[in-house]
Amino acid sequence: MPVLTNIEAVTRTLQEEMRRDPNIFITGEDVGVRGGVFRATKGLIEEFGDARVVDSPLAELSIVAVGIGAALYGLRPVSEIQFADFIAPAFNQIVNEAARIRYRSNGAWTCPLVMRTPYGGGVSGGLYHSQSIEATYAHIPGLYVVAPSTPRDTVGMLRYALRVDDPVLFLEHKKAYRLIKGDVPDEYYTIPFGKADVKRAGTDLTVIAYGLMMHYALDAAERVARDGISVEVIDPRTLNPLDKETILASVKKTSKALIVYEDNLTLGVGAEIAAIIASDAFEWLDAPVMRVAAPDIPAVPFSQPMQDFFMPNADKIEAAIRKLAAY
């Protein structure tokens, strides 16, 4: 069983899937000879050529629009947006075109487009290379939004993304690219969307977290375990659609819920999860649903002290766990 980093999981999966399906091609800024700004596509142009690994102009609108057109003609494009912060120029193509094609054609047309993009802070990238965009797009029907946190999940979910017939926004946390390593099974597998994973079993309270925050939550859970606080950590993995059943089953078992996300607090993914718990597990709760998230200021400050102030981390999560456990 090989041990891969998250970014090695992306590269290897793209390579395997391109060998499997000749209709898969990649386009984006510097994805060719350079191998992408984070080297996620390193080596692919040497094997598959510049007809399937295509350097694009510096134009995110065009990258997605070309992907939509190719998908409608039966190809399976992978459109790489170099940083999630720059996906906004393609908002109209994603929301008003890709996400609506199946609905507006009464199921006659599909749009098998995978849009990969690194997101999140913690790398001192400053205001335009650190944003979390998931809440904006998870609100849109017709668009899958996924955020795997481990190499195993990245492999299984990227394979699945390259098989579904609807558009997928595949979010890859840039700090977790090389920070996180993990076993990847030798056997071939996929992980369907909408299936959360219990990353750590516990009985006293539930922490729901994804991406880099899931790893910080695991760290915090191990710390409080030394004091006898048993924390269950749920990784939603897919943000649209959410796996309500797994989240609710855990909260009904522990009766306390803490949601952690790196995005701004107000109207983030955690707000939706909190509403689901309040609606469908209210009778089981022994404490208010709590959240740890970034403050409602533009993300993310460049200076290290300000970045530390902005970003949730294991210390902040640990403090919230102890407060919730004592409620």
XYZ file of C-alpha atoms in Angstrom:
327
model
C 0.000 0.000 0.000
C 1.792 3.196 -1.139
C 2.005 6.310 0.991
C 1.215 9.443 -1.014
C 0.864 13.131 -0.331
C -2.370 14.794 -1.375
C -0.768 16.323 -4.452
C 0.835 13.014 -5.446
C -2.634 11.502 -5.181
C -3.968 14.097 -7.627
C -1.156 13.601 -10.147
C -1.254 9.812 -10.032
C -5.024 9.688 -10.388
C -5.046 12.043 -13.358
C -2.358 9.923 -15.012
C -4.227 6.648 -14.402
C -7.549 8.023 -15.543
C -6.084 9.582 -18.701
C -4.637 6.186 -19.573
C -8.064 4.633 -19.004
C -10.156 7.165 -20.919
C -8.763 8.930 -24.028
C -11.581 11.493 -23.786
C -10.043 13.032 -20.659
C -7.901 16.098 -21.261
C -6.551 18.870 -19.016
C -6.490 22.565 -19.654
C -5.365 25.483 -17.529
C -2.636 28.011 -16.973
C 0.851 26.432 -17.045
C -0.483 22.866 -16.765
C 1.832 21.689 -19.591
C 5.617 21.847 -19.438
C 5.596 23.613 -16.058
C 3.223 21.034 -14.611
C 1.018 23.597 -12.912
C 1.935 26.172 -10.298
C 1.836 23.445 -7.613
C 3.141 20.725 -10.011
C -0.112 18.766 -9.854
C 0.137 17.999 -13.596
C 3.887 17.424 -13.626
C 4.948 14.893 -16.246
C 1.554 14.506 -17.885
C 2.404 16.424 -21.063
C 5.403 14.137 -21.641
C 3.137 11.071 -21.643
C -0.054 12.430 -23.212
C 1.194 15.296 -25.394
C 0.050 18.874 -25.810
C -3.250 17.855 -27.387
C -4.421 16.416 -24.045
C -2.486 18.654 -21.633
C -3.225 22.113 -22.953
C -1.747 25.374 -21.693
C -4.485 27.984 -21.717
C -4.448 31.767 -21.919
C -4.559 33.656 -18.625
C -8.365 33.694 -18.710
C -10.416 31.676 -16.209
C -13.666 32.457 -18.016
C -12.240 30.867 -21.151
C -10.820 27.844 -19.296
C -14.252 26.903 -17.965
C -16.136 27.899 -21.121
C -13.868 25.706 -23.258
C -14.437 22.884 -20.783
C -18.210 23.245 -21.042
C -18.087 23.185 -24.831
C -15.829 20.140 -24.897
C -18.034 18.319 -22.390
C -21.105 18.948 -24.535
C -19.280 17.343 -27.445
C -18.590 14.156 -25.500
C -15.133 14.805 -24.036
C -14.253 14.776 -20.328
C -12.320 17.969 -19.646
C -10.429 18.747 -16.460
C -10.253 22.517 -16.134
C -7.589 23.653 -13.677
C -8.035 27.049 -12.040
C -4.603 27.982 -10.730
C -5.958 29.490 -7.491
C -9.577 29.336 -6.324
C -9.469 33.092 -5.765
C -9.422 33.589 -9.541
C -12.441 31.445 -10.373
C -14.797 34.434 -10.059
C -14.491 35.511 -13.745
C -15.941 32.086 -14.650
C -18.866 32.425 -12.224
C -21.401 32.929 -15.008
C -20.184 29.890 -16.949
C -20.234 27.676 -13.850
C -23.529 28.814 -12.345
C -25.645 29.836 -15.328
C -24.320 27.318 -17.847
C -22.585 24.204 -16.511
C -24.778 23.704 -13.438
C -28.040 24.162 -15.390
C -27.462 22.203 -18.560
C -29.076 18.974 -17.384
C -32.082 20.759 -15.839
C -32.777 23.134 -18.712
C -32.551 20.327 -21.286
C -34.853 18.044 -19.274
C -31.981 15.579 -18.929
C -31.171 15.442 -22.646
C -27.723 17.091 -22.193
C -25.077 16.568 -19.585
C -21.873 18.411 -18.733
C -19.141 16.032 -17.462
C -16.712 18.789 -16.488
C -14.262 18.584 -13.562
C -12.987 21.942 -12.324
C -9.971 21.439 -10.041
C -8.669 24.291 -7.952
C -6.458 24.795 -4.872
C -8.137 26.777 -2.097
C -7.555 27.854 1.491
C -4.914 29.712 3.477
C -2.051 29.008 5.807
C 0.706 29.520 3.232
C 1.050 33.298 3.542
C -0.462 33.706 0.102
C -2.194 36.956 0.958
C -5.586 38.212 -0.132
C -5.652 36.730 -3.637
C -4.112 33.295 -3.127
C -5.802 32.003 0.024
C -9.574 32.193 -0.212
C -12.144 29.533 0.611
C -14.891 29.626 -2.004
C -16.907 26.530 -1.162
C -19.986 28.190 0.328
C -20.597 30.300 -2.781
C -20.705 27.265 -5.045
C -22.204 24.689 -2.672
C -25.352 26.842 -2.812
C -25.845 26.043 -6.508
C -28.097 23.100 -7.510
C -26.667 21.016 -10.321
C -23.060 21.430 -9.226
C -21.170 18.888 -7.120
C -18.762 20.523 -4.662
C -16.225 18.217 -3.030
C -13.295 18.847 -0.673
C -11.345 15.673 0.142
C -8.849 15.913 2.983
C -6.686 12.766 2.658
C -4.781 11.081 -0.199
C -7.108 8.064 -0.035
C -10.184 10.247 -0.380
C -8.555 12.378 -3.081
C -7.868 9.316 -5.235
C -11.320 7.784 -4.778
C -13.232 11.017 -5.257
C -11.221 12.234 -8.257
C -11.771 8.887 -9.971
C -15.480 9.237 -9.271
C -15.504 12.865 -10.479
C -14.101 11.700 -13.819
C -17.028 9.303 -14.226
C -20.071 11.376 -13.337
C -21.925 13.217 -16.088
C -22.480 16.486 -14.211
C -20.073 19.337 -13.360
C -17.833 18.949 -10.331
C -15.950 21.630 -8.425
C -13.006 19.668 -6.973
C -11.392 21.653 -4.158
C -7.816 20.840 -3.117
C -6.426 22.530 -0.006
C -3.073 23.988 -0.979
C -1.467 23.751 2.472
C -2.524 20.116 2.695
C -0.977 19.318 -0.729
C 2.374 18.268 0.751
C 1.669 18.507 4.483
C -0.662 15.525 4.503
C 0.496 11.980 3.703
C -1.448 8.772 3.902
C -1.948 5.221 2.698
C -3.713 4.663 -0.608
C -5.108 1.136 -1.169
C -3.603 -0.888 -3.987
C -6.977 -2.067 -5.215
C -9.018 0.084 -7.547
C -11.825 1.971 -5.830
C -13.982 5.041 -6.140
C -15.694 7.104 -3.450
C -19.178 8.270 -4.471
C -20.193 11.832 -3.692
C -22.498 12.536 -0.757
C -20.829 10.026 1.585
C -19.260 11.452 4.750
C -16.582 9.557 6.639
C -16.100 9.011 10.362
C -12.421 9.874 10.658
C -12.331 9.323 14.432
C -14.896 7.587 16.626
C -15.977 9.193 19.905
C -18.839 9.487 22.367
C -18.822 12.906 24.092
C -19.193 15.338 21.194
C -19.038 15.528 17.413
C -16.699 17.743 15.392
C -17.581 18.195 11.725
C -14.694 19.506 9.616
C -13.277 19.168 6.084
C -10.069 19.915 4.220
C -7.153 21.181 6.300
C -9.495 21.826 9.223
C -10.293 18.124 9.468
C -6.638 17.413 10.277
C -6.550 20.206 12.860
C -9.733 18.743 14.383
C -8.080 15.323 14.668
C -5.097 16.950 16.384
C -7.367 18.757 18.858
C -9.338 15.555 19.503
C -6.147 13.696 20.431
C -5.153 16.461 22.863
C -8.465 16.469 24.775
C -8.558 12.664 24.805
C -5.726 12.812 27.370
C -8.259 14.450 29.700
C -10.950 11.888 29.011
C -12.963 13.835 26.416
C -13.997 11.503 23.602
C -14.460 13.333 20.289
C -15.939 11.933 17.099
C -14.656 13.643 13.938
C -16.855 13.590 10.834
C -15.433 14.568 7.439
C -18.315 15.457 5.065
C -15.946 15.204 2.062
C -18.798 16.305 -0.232
C -20.265 19.743 0.513
C -23.015 19.518 -2.094
C -24.784 17.221 -1.509
C -24.138 16.883 2.223
C -24.439 13.492 3.885
C -27.078 14.477 6.418
C -27.582 10.919 7.674
C -24.007 10.416 8.877
C -23.852 13.859 10.500
C -27.189 13.405 12.279
C -26.384 9.868 13.424
C -23.188 11.103 15.071
C -24.858 14.101 16.741
C -27.699 11.915 18.045
C -25.035 9.659 19.589
C -22.937 12.402 21.218
C -25.618 15.130 21.745
C -23.110 17.937 21.117
C -21.847 19.380 17.824
C -18.981 21.657 16.837
C -18.526 22.653 13.192
C -15.134 23.844 11.967
C -14.488 25.574 8.668
C -11.827 27.917 7.386
C -14.196 30.210 5.475
C -15.714 33.352 6.997
C -18.161 32.494 9.770
C -21.315 34.148 8.447
C -23.312 32.136 5.897
C -20.556 29.543 5.515
C -21.019 25.789 5.038
C -21.142 25.462 8.827
C -24.306 27.548 8.943
C -26.090 25.003 6.739
C -24.837 22.071 8.806
C -25.940 23.842 12.006
C -29.402 24.387 10.524
C -29.676 20.703 9.590
C -28.757 19.649 13.126
C -31.149 22.174 14.684
C -33.967 20.996 12.437
C -33.506 17.223 12.608
C -31.642 16.501 15.863
C -32.915 19.208 18.217
C -34.368 16.743 20.728
C -31.005 14.998 21.073
C -28.951 18.132 21.805
C -27.510 18.814 25.254
C -25.821 22.084 24.232
C -26.006 24.765 21.530
C -24.415 23.919 18.189
C -21.074 25.737 18.089
C -18.848 26.879 15.233
C -15.160 27.682 14.828
C -14.484 29.656 11.652
C -12.620 32.648 10.322
C -13.784 36.133 11.298
C -15.889 38.110 8.841
C -13.031 40.031 7.275
C -11.515 39.616 3.784
C -9.399 36.469 3.550
C -6.502 36.062 4.186
C -4.132 38.655 5.726
C -0.529 38.340 4.498
C 1.329 39.068 7.723
C 1.960 35.975 9.829
C 0.395 37.340 13.058
C -2.718 38.460 11.187
C -2.906 35.177 9.274
C -2.706 33.315 12.580
C -5.490 35.534 13.926
C -7.639 34.743 10.899
C -7.107 31.005 10.497
C -8.723 28.381 12.738
C -6.128 26.004 14.135
C -5.831 23.109 16.570
C -5.509 25.468 19.558
C -8.741 27.286 18.723
C -10.551 24.015 18.045
C -9.270 22.508 21.288
C -10.555 25.510 23.262
C -13.981 25.208 21.637
C -14.111 21.464 22.323
C -13.344 21.996 26.004
C -16.000 24.724 26.243
C -18.609 22.546 24.548
C -17.695 19.470 26.570
C -18.147 21.421 29.803
C -21.545 22.794 28.820
